[in-house]
């Protein structure tokens, strides 16, 4: 149950936790102490450096001020670059001064704060001139929530209590447990009786303290009511009957309309929302959905959030953000980069030769093979994504990936899921454009798609990791699907060529069935592809998919994009059902009932 989380720079209101630990070492529970009840620990992980950033160049020595830091730095002369780092690894800035001197655009790099993973993140920052030689802007870093809810009940068998944890952000500790209390010590055990962790209970403050995450301060739990816990139930206060409201127009490029305006019947959509609202917050919840958005005919028509999430809260896309990698490849090609999709991958990484596990098949891996996960490289066991990120011997993940041994000939029609295949695409874009990936993403994706807020996870060497983990607001996630539905445009503006958009969603390989509900599906350039039948008609979709239920689903025949975010991490059987079952049961019928399509 404990999850590794290296120490990082935080400002956390955890003084009460430390105090409780100090007090409980000398206290004993009263004879009638009872742990049964509902407990909550809710915090926001705020980096030390955040808020207004001021860069002052009115003297020969430039200065940067943020969150109480006031540092001097030397300005680099090349390409108008402006970079500085705060002491104590509290954050750093990478940016460029505009030609007219009125703007500094760049990224703020925060230390590892995300949970349960611990990469650094790059977030966009734009500073504007407030007077000659002074620029000011807002640093908005990723501020993950850390929420654990603990239900403790009396047990009828050996242990005095049974317990169940709920963690909406990462689905940690999702099993059932037994709890016993001896003196002031609380022992949490898995099935079978083995101790999983030990905490304390303070009867004077009525608080539980449990060390749930390795390397992180113990969490302090207080009693509360389930109906007051923002991330425990779908809505606070509880709702059962759904009342539809058209999405609100915001300054993000989305036009909005009602369901009726675009020919969607409200009843099937309401049925799905009420299914989410009625779900019990247990380990068996089949619809642990954080958001559901629908766009049709280029207009946002449904926007609903659950479990404490909202429109302004960025959500981890996990592997759904892989689909941005081939988009960046296409953009690099269209802006002058020499990337032949049939060129050998090793030709872009000559600085890494010689590679470990030499094999002539490595020389035959092409860019196209990476985009379709048919590289033939080993991507399991010690070469899987988690071991790559956890090991420290090789901080350069491009080199780590290229060193993996071969298991089969590249190509063929069978895809093997491989996050490092997609990550290597980032190295190719970086090599051929000479650009830092967050800057390239900002110029050619985020800015034209009107995405002012995002958090891009970085590797130990400071480059963006394209294998998954980008944080975007759900409305912005949906834009990825919309530009491919629109043939490479957003609100009439060309983002990527129509040819690349079409080429990217054409099936090129396939994945074998994973579950009883899965008949197998295809794979394009980091787009999953599947067909859904409705009577005699077949509706094709292509979707970006990520662990936990992160889905951006495009249905061309219905001119529709559907977006899910969710919290069923490591429970693929559940979130696979959202695209396989919920889509044809609720969303496609809404389109057919509102405005039936002509028979093909």
XYZ file of C-alpha atoms in Angstrom:
600
model
C 0.000 0.000 0.000
C 2.709 2.590 0.705
C 3.766 4.510 -2.398
C 7.267 5.819 -2.982
C 7.416 9.607 -3.017
C 10.833 11.294 -2.744
C 11.097 14.397 -0.621
C 10.430 17.696 -2.420
C 9.933 21.376 -1.625
C 6.406 21.783 -0.288
C 4.403 24.281 1.696
C 1.945 22.003 3.471
C -0.236 22.652 6.456
C 0.984 19.555 8.267
C 2.022 21.105 11.568
C -1.013 19.527 13.205
C 0.199 16.097 12.057
C 3.604 16.587 13.664
C 1.955 17.874 16.827
C -0.334 14.868 17.000
C 2.606 12.503 16.662
C 4.440 14.247 19.472
C 1.395 14.088 21.754
C 0.419 10.482 21.115
C 3.762 9.088 22.208
C 2.777 9.856 25.791
C -0.967 9.177 25.625
C -3.144 6.089 25.973
C -6.600 5.653 24.497
C -9.555 5.620 26.823
C -11.042 2.156 27.330
C -14.083 3.066 25.227
C -12.113 4.574 22.314
C -13.835 3.636 19.074
C -12.287 4.086 15.630
C -15.480 3.280 13.738
C -16.589 6.143 11.518
C -15.638 8.150 8.449
C -12.243 9.864 8.360
C -10.698 12.290 5.910
C -7.266 13.736 5.148
C -7.389 16.465 2.481
C -4.498 18.691 1.422
C -3.201 20.620 -1.564
C 0.496 20.216 -2.375
C 1.661 23.756 -3.036
C 5.192 24.445 -4.264
C 7.053 27.108 -2.349
C 7.498 29.342 -5.413
C 4.226 30.447 -7.011
C 2.339 33.635 -7.757
C 3.637 36.892 -9.218
C 7.030 36.777 -10.920
C 8.826 40.062 -11.560
C 11.956 40.357 -13.705
C 13.793 43.661 -13.260
C 16.451 44.740 -15.781
C 16.784 48.414 -14.788
C 20.397 47.914 -13.755
C 23.325 46.005 -15.175
C 22.497 43.077 -12.900
C 19.098 41.541 -13.620
C 16.899 40.459 -10.722
C 13.975 38.045 -10.318
C 11.432 38.222 -7.508
C 8.828 35.597 -6.632
C 7.262 34.337 -3.386
C 9.823 36.152 -1.212
C 12.829 35.104 -3.296
C 14.909 37.977 -4.667
C 17.850 36.787 -6.713
C 20.369 38.318 -9.094
C 21.225 36.528 -12.335
C 23.251 37.042 -15.474
C 21.297 37.313 -18.687
C 22.383 34.993 -21.472
C 22.953 36.777 -24.730
C 22.124 33.958 -27.152
C 18.700 34.156 -28.783
C 17.420 36.573 -26.139
C 17.319 33.700 -23.638
C 16.475 34.524 -20.033
C 17.114 31.794 -17.477
C 17.574 31.650 -13.722
C 17.157 29.182 -10.867
C 16.057 29.717 -7.277
C 18.250 28.404 -4.460
C 17.396 25.107 -2.837
C 15.917 23.696 -6.059
C 12.755 25.701 -5.393
C 12.145 26.357 -9.097
C 13.653 27.730 -12.275
C 12.645 29.777 -15.297
C 13.417 29.336 -18.999
C 12.190 31.987 -21.397
C 12.875 34.445 -24.203
C 12.471 38.199 -24.587
C 10.319 39.219 -27.544
C 11.857 41.271 -30.341
C 10.019 44.426 -29.302
C 11.062 43.928 -25.664
C 7.485 44.064 -24.373
C 7.025 40.419 -23.470
C 8.928 37.524 -21.925
C 7.452 34.125 -22.744
C 8.715 30.972 -21.118
C 8.122 28.151 -18.678
C 8.387 27.800 -14.931
C 9.946 24.517 -13.843
C 8.809 23.406 -10.416
C 10.473 20.748 -8.278
C 8.904 17.334 -8.011
C 5.598 17.761 -6.200
C 3.142 15.517 -7.978
C 1.755 12.492 -6.256
C 2.171 9.580 -6.461
C 4.812 10.270 -9.115
C 7.579 12.797 -8.618
C 8.745 14.426 -11.857
C 9.374 18.097 -12.352
C 6.795 19.995 -14.382
C 7.092 22.862 -16.851
C 4.194 25.328 -16.876
C 3.790 28.257 -19.301
C 4.438 31.791 -18.048
C 4.025 35.042 -19.939
C 5.360 38.282 -18.488
C 4.378 41.673 -19.895
C 6.246 44.935 -19.574
C 4.880 47.144 -16.793
C 7.524 49.839 -17.251
C 10.806 50.128 -19.077
C 13.021 47.210 -18.026
C 10.419 45.544 -15.771
C 8.187 42.598 -16.699
C 5.573 40.857 -14.571
C 3.465 37.712 -14.879
C 1.841 34.906 -12.903
C 3.454 31.543 -12.188
C 0.730 28.893 -11.978
C 2.436 25.601 -11.064
C 0.808 22.224 -10.712
C -0.759 21.969 -7.243
C -1.954 18.377 -6.835
C -4.529 17.480 -4.246
C -3.790 14.730 -1.763
C -7.070 13.247 -0.518
C -7.604 10.048 1.427
C -10.942 8.932 2.815
C -11.100 6.091 5.320
C -14.268 4.212 6.236
C -13.871 2.102 9.397
C -16.545 -0.331 10.533
C -16.818 -2.929 13.279
C -15.953 -6.416 12.074
C -17.746 -9.584 13.021
C -14.701 -11.810 12.898
C -11.107 -11.757 14.150
C -10.213 -8.103 13.815
C -12.096 -5.373 15.678
C -12.466 -3.287 12.485
C -12.637 -3.507 8.720
C -11.556 -0.520 6.688
C -11.585 0.767 3.136
C -9.482 3.635 1.752
C -10.555 5.848 -1.102
C -8.062 8.099 -2.897
C -9.776 9.877 -5.835
C -6.599 11.353 -7.355
C -4.540 8.182 -7.853
C -6.617 5.239 -6.535
C -3.963 4.284 -3.991
C -4.743 1.730 -1.241
C -7.951 0.595 -2.925
C -8.170 -2.760 -1.125
C -10.081 -3.652 2.028
C -8.118 -3.864 5.278
C -8.349 -4.966 8.865
C -7.456 -2.598 11.668
C -6.549 -3.374 15.255
C -5.513 -0.900 17.962
C -3.064 -1.668 20.768
C -2.419 1.118 23.233
C -1.934 4.176 21.028
C -0.793 2.178 18.013
C -3.096 1.524 15.052
C -2.123 -1.487 12.912
C -3.494 -1.717 9.378
C -3.396 -5.221 7.869
C -4.174 -6.674 4.483
C -6.235 -9.817 4.057
C -4.364 -12.699 5.612
C -3.243 -10.772 8.652
C 0.077 -9.295 7.553
C 0.764 -5.817 8.930
C 0.838 -3.244 6.119
C 1.573 -0.137 8.165
C 1.425 1.228 11.701
C 0.000 4.557 12.791
C -1.310 6.241 15.918
C -4.591 7.411 17.415
C -4.828 10.407 19.741
C -8.024 10.232 21.841
C -7.611 13.815 23.073
C -7.777 15.271 19.563
C -9.632 12.288 18.075
C -7.173 12.060 15.195
C -5.626 9.186 13.302
C -2.113 9.489 11.908
C -1.061 7.037 9.194
C 2.139 6.893 7.095
C 0.469 6.024 3.803
C 3.187 7.223 1.412
C 6.836 6.268 1.720
C 9.162 9.239 2.134
C 6.245 11.570 2.887
C 5.067 12.893 6.260
C 2.362 10.789 7.921
C -1.164 11.925 7.066
C -3.486 13.202 9.766
C -7.109 12.006 9.566
C -10.049 13.753 11.229
C -13.603 12.508 11.549
C -16.130 14.078 9.214
C -19.350 13.297 7.383
C -19.224 11.567 3.984
C -21.579 14.177 2.549
C -19.034 16.890 3.392
C -16.060 15.172 1.739
C -15.537 16.862 -1.622
C -13.754 13.976 -3.334
C -15.651 11.085 -1.768
C -19.041 11.343 -3.419
C -19.795 12.371 -7.014
C -21.333 15.688 -5.914
C -21.387 17.692 -2.690
C -24.136 18.103 -1.657
C -25.438 14.822 -3.023
C -27.500 14.947 -6.205
C -29.610 12.201 -7.716
C -31.816 13.865 -10.313
C -29.844 15.437 -13.143
C -30.814 18.807 -14.582
C -29.060 19.635 -17.841
C -27.390 23.012 -18.344
C -25.673 24.239 -21.468
C -21.914 24.807 -20.959
C -20.811 28.358 -20.248
C -18.885 30.311 -22.892
C -15.326 31.019 -21.768
C -12.316 32.677 -23.306
C -10.894 29.376 -24.545
C -12.129 29.164 -28.116
C -15.039 26.802 -27.523
C -18.414 27.885 -28.863
C -21.221 26.313 -26.837
C -24.678 25.046 -27.675
C -27.396 22.980 -26.066
C -27.846 19.271 -26.657
C -31.002 20.013 -28.638
C -29.183 22.555 -30.798
C -26.898 19.818 -32.175
C -29.478 17.050 -32.357
C -28.587 15.115 -29.211
C -31.417 13.622 -27.188
C -31.185 14.589 -23.536
C -32.658 11.413 -22.037
C -29.755 9.011 -22.760
C -27.206 11.607 -21.598
C -29.188 12.236 -18.406
C -29.320 8.485 -17.822
C -25.527 8.282 -17.940
C -25.058 11.271 -15.632
C -27.533 9.849 -13.120
C -25.690 6.529 -13.245
C -22.513 8.389 -12.229
C -24.337 10.358 -9.510
C -25.924 7.231 -8.025
C -22.696 5.228 -7.827
C -21.623 4.225 -4.341
C -18.069 5.358 -3.466
C -16.708 1.844 -3.051
C -14.070 -0.275 -4.733
C -16.788 -1.693 -7.011
C -17.852 1.664 -8.451
C -17.957 1.059 -12.243
C -18.220 4.743 -13.166
C -15.526 6.494 -11.135
C -15.653 9.345 -13.647
C -14.153 12.768 -12.887
C -15.487 14.602 -15.931
C -17.600 14.003 -19.012
C -17.584 16.432 -21.924
C -19.174 16.227 -25.368
C -18.666 18.423 -28.429
C -20.728 18.099 -31.575
C -20.593 20.058 -34.817
C -17.642 21.943 -33.331
C -19.566 23.166 -30.260
C -19.236 22.154 -26.622
C -22.658 20.855 -25.539
C -22.016 18.894 -22.326
C -19.629 19.633 -19.457
C -20.046 17.826 -16.142
C -17.571 17.301 -13.286
C -17.563 14.958 -10.305
C -15.584 14.033 -7.173
C -14.305 17.561 -6.529
C -12.987 18.204 -10.041
C -13.977 21.292 -12.012
C -13.368 23.115 -15.280
C -10.257 24.960 -14.087
C -8.549 22.019 -12.429
C -6.028 20.375 -14.726
C -6.226 16.601 -14.899
C -3.470 14.061 -15.458
C -3.976 12.665 -18.957
C -1.658 9.732 -18.313
C -1.141 7.883 -21.605
C -3.874 9.808 -23.411
C -1.243 12.522 -23.838
C 0.845 10.087 -25.914
C -1.290 11.157 -28.861
C 0.335 14.589 -28.788
C 3.678 12.999 -29.752
C 2.772 12.127 -33.377
C 1.093 15.534 -33.598
C 4.437 17.120 -32.702
C 6.141 14.925 -35.312
C 3.700 16.162 -37.957
C 4.132 19.778 -36.875
C 7.923 19.475 -36.921
C 7.786 18.087 -40.468
C 5.539 20.912 -41.605
C 7.854 23.539 -40.107
C 10.965 22.335 -41.858
C 12.251 19.417 -39.808
C 13.605 16.556 -41.897
C 11.665 13.618 -40.489
C 10.916 10.806 -42.904
C 8.480 8.469 -41.146
C 10.266 5.530 -42.762
C 13.733 6.704 -41.704
C 15.704 4.555 -39.209
C 15.275 5.756 -35.652
C 18.979 5.271 -34.865
C 19.844 7.917 -37.463
C 18.362 10.564 -35.156
C 20.346 9.410 -32.101
C 23.895 9.017 -33.399
C 25.336 10.525 -30.197
C 24.242 7.425 -28.283
C 26.244 4.899 -30.281
C 27.256 2.261 -29.513
C 23.967 0.982 -28.138
C 23.655 -1.828 -25.644
C 22.294 -5.155 -26.899
C 23.428 -4.613 -30.500
C 21.107 -6.210 -33.004
C 20.710 -5.577 -36.736
C 16.947 -5.391 -36.187
C 17.462 -2.162 -34.218
C 18.717 -0.484 -37.365
C 15.428 -1.340 -39.063
C 13.168 0.414 -36.524
C 11.553 3.430 -38.215
C 9.712 6.493 -36.944
C 6.479 4.912 -38.157
C 7.173 1.825 -36.043
C 7.456 4.021 -32.949
C 4.181 5.791 -33.684
C 2.358 2.456 -34.102
C 4.083 0.588 -31.231
C 5.495 -2.033 -33.589
C 9.191 -1.368 -32.916
C 9.914 -4.906 -31.718
C 11.911 -3.610 -28.738
C 11.554 -5.129 -25.276
C 9.047 -3.062 -23.322
C 8.225 -5.341 -20.408
C 9.991 -6.315 -17.217
C 13.057 -4.191 -16.553
C 12.435 -2.232 -19.795
C 8.904 -1.168 -18.905
C 7.926 2.433 -18.155
C 7.898 2.180 -14.353
C 11.357 0.572 -14.030
C 12.721 3.186 -16.431
C 11.368 6.010 -14.293
C 12.377 4.444 -10.993
C 15.974 3.562 -11.887
C 18.703 6.172 -11.391
C 21.639 4.568 -13.199
C 20.645 6.074 -16.566
C 18.945 9.491 -16.244
C 18.755 9.881 -20.033
C 15.582 7.999 -20.910
C 16.287 8.194 -24.649
C 19.477 6.217 -24.088
C 17.710 3.842 -21.706
C 15.044 3.131 -24.340
C 17.457 2.693 -27.217
C 19.538 0.257 -25.180
C 16.598 -2.138 -24.739
C 17.082 -5.506 -26.447
C 15.021 -6.556 -29.444
C 12.322 -9.206 -29.122
C 11.047 -9.445 -32.689
C 11.358 -7.947 -36.148
C 10.004 -4.372 -36.363
C 6.672 -3.864 -38.110
C 3.855 -6.290 -38.690
C 0.218 -5.925 -37.742
C 0.577 -6.685 -34.017
C 1.160 -3.731 -31.683
C 2.799 -4.232 -28.286
C 2.121 -1.477 -25.795
C 5.352 0.461 -25.296
C 5.467 3.917 -23.690
C 9.138 4.394 -24.506
C 8.374 4.032 -28.224
C 6.295 7.182 -27.993
C 8.822 8.924 -25.759
C 11.523 8.425 -28.390
C 9.435 10.498 -30.798
C 10.149 13.469 -28.553
C 13.867 12.952 -29.004
C 13.400 12.984 -32.769
C 11.430 16.244 -32.653
C 14.026 17.785 -30.329
C 16.899 16.651 -32.553
C 15.420 17.860 -35.835
C 14.014 21.192 -34.617
C 16.705 22.138 -32.109
C 13.927 23.189 -29.732
C 13.176 22.362 -26.119
C 9.941 20.356 -26.339
C 7.864 22.522 -23.949
C 8.729 25.571 -26.092
C 7.838 23.732 -29.298
C 4.565 22.522 -27.727
C 3.741 26.038 -26.551
C 4.341 27.644 -29.952
C 2.621 25.140 -32.193
C 0.005 23.493 -29.967
C -0.886 25.325 -26.764
C -0.945 28.875 -28.083
C -2.924 28.238 -31.299
C -5.288 25.899 -29.426
C -5.837 28.549 -26.732
C -4.479 26.480 -23.845
C -3.066 29.003 -21.342
C -2.588 26.464 -18.543
C -0.835 23.106 -18.725
C 1.830 21.206 -16.831
C 4.301 19.144 -18.864
C 6.224 16.481 -16.968
C 9.990 16.367 -17.449
C 12.613 13.643 -17.416
C 15.663 13.765 -15.119
C 17.625 15.470 -17.933
C 15.029 18.254 -18.193
C 13.363 17.221 -21.442
C 9.620 16.635 -21.739
C 8.416 13.063 -21.319
C 6.010 12.269 -24.166
C 5.093 8.792 -22.933
C 2.240 10.233 -20.837
C 1.502 12.416 -17.838
C 0.653 15.829 -19.316
C -1.841 17.805 -17.196
C -4.527 19.738 -19.110
C -7.939 21.155 -18.293
C -10.654 18.822 -19.669
C -11.960 21.479 -22.081
C -8.453 21.730 -23.510
C -8.053 17.960 -23.703
C -11.154 17.800 -25.871
C -9.489 20.110 -28.413
C -7.044 17.347 -29.340
C -9.967 15.313 -30.635
C -11.618 18.280 -32.289
C -8.639 19.218 -34.457
C -8.423 15.669 -35.840
C -12.189 15.590 -36.384
C -11.909 18.899 -38.255
C -9.134 17.688 -40.520
C -6.337 19.468 -38.652
C -8.014 22.811 -37.869
C -9.216 24.602 -34.756
C -11.888 27.287 -35.210
C -10.914 27.599 -38.833
C -7.202 27.939 -38.135
C -4.906 25.345 -39.651
C -2.982 23.510 -36.894
C -1.624 20.521 -38.806
C -2.109 19.429 -42.396
C -5.253 17.574 -43.380
C -3.091 14.825 -44.836
C -1.273 14.250 -41.526
C -4.571 14.321 -39.611
C -6.032 11.637 -41.872
C -2.852 9.575 -41.966
C -2.598 9.637 -38.169
C -5.963 7.955 -37.516
C -5.731 5.188 -40.132
C -5.473 1.731 -38.568
C -1.983 0.253 -38.983
C -1.747 -2.425 -36.282
C -3.874 -4.042 -33.630
C -3.963 -5.024 -29.962
C -5.190 -8.397 -28.798
C -8.240 -8.531 -26.480
C -7.423 -7.755 -22.871
C -10.749 -8.529 -21.160
C -13.965 -10.398 -21.693
C -15.636 -7.207 -22.940
C -12.822 -6.444 -25.391
C -12.808 -7.930 -28.869
C -9.470 -6.358 -29.641
C -8.942 -3.060 -31.379
C -6.662 -1.287 -33.787
C -3.910 1.258 -33.421
C -2.870 4.186 -35.618
C -0.335 6.923 -34.807
C -0.922 6.751 -31.027
C -4.683 6.670 -31.644
C -6.618 3.568 -30.634
C -9.308 2.672 -33.188
C -12.507 0.653 -32.823
C -15.842 0.076 -34.550
C -19.218 0.139 -32.782
C -22.295 -1.468 -34.296
C -25.824 -0.084 -33.993
C -28.105 -2.398 -35.871
C -26.895 -2.499 -39.437
C -24.744 0.568 -39.032
C -21.143 0.738 -37.884
C -19.687 3.773 -36.143
C -15.928 4.097 -36.208
C -14.070 5.823 -33.404
C -10.460 6.691 -32.745
C -9.445 7.622 -29.243
C -6.556 8.702 -27.054
C -6.554 6.546 -23.948
C -4.834 6.644 -20.586
C -4.698 4.770 -17.294
C -7.559 5.567 -14.935
C -10.054 6.413 -17.654
C -8.543 9.328 -19.562
C -10.276 9.192 -22.937
C -10.665 11.538 -25.898
C -12.991 9.764 -28.320
C -13.638 10.964 -31.876
C -16.672 9.616 -33.777
C -16.424 11.017 -37.312
C -19.796 9.653 -38.540
C -21.534 11.583 -35.757
C -19.276 14.660 -35.969
C -18.677 14.249 -32.236
C -15.875 14.273 -29.672
C -16.365 12.759 -26.207
C -13.994 13.296 -23.305
C -13.706 11.344 -20.066
C -11.344 11.820 -17.158
C -11.403 9.331 -14.323
C -9.829 7.791 -11.258
C -9.831 4.039 -11.873
C -6.039 3.841 -12.012
C -4.692 0.286 -12.340
C -8.242 -1.026 -12.881
C -8.311 -1.216 -16.656
C -11.312 -3.580 -16.800
C -13.434 -0.756 -15.393
C -12.332 2.190 -17.481
C -12.092 0.205 -20.729
C -15.837 -0.289 -20.359
C -16.469 3.450 -20.698
C -15.462 3.433 -24.358
C -16.573 -0.145 -25.079
C -19.955 -0.082 -23.277
C -21.018 3.381 -22.079
C -20.357 5.005 -25.433
C -22.722 2.717 -27.428
C -25.225 2.384 -24.565
C -25.753 6.097 -23.882
C -23.880 8.535 -26.108
C -24.298 7.084 -29.612
C -28.049 6.518 -29.009
C -28.349 10.176 -27.970
C -27.083 11.147 -31.403
C -29.338 8.679 -33.206
C -32.397 9.713 -31.229
C -31.798 13.416 -31.682
C -30.913 13.484 -35.349
C -30.864 10.040 -36.974
C -28.136 9.552 -39.531
C -29.015 8.396 -43.020
C -28.314 4.744 -43.620
C -24.917 4.197 -45.220
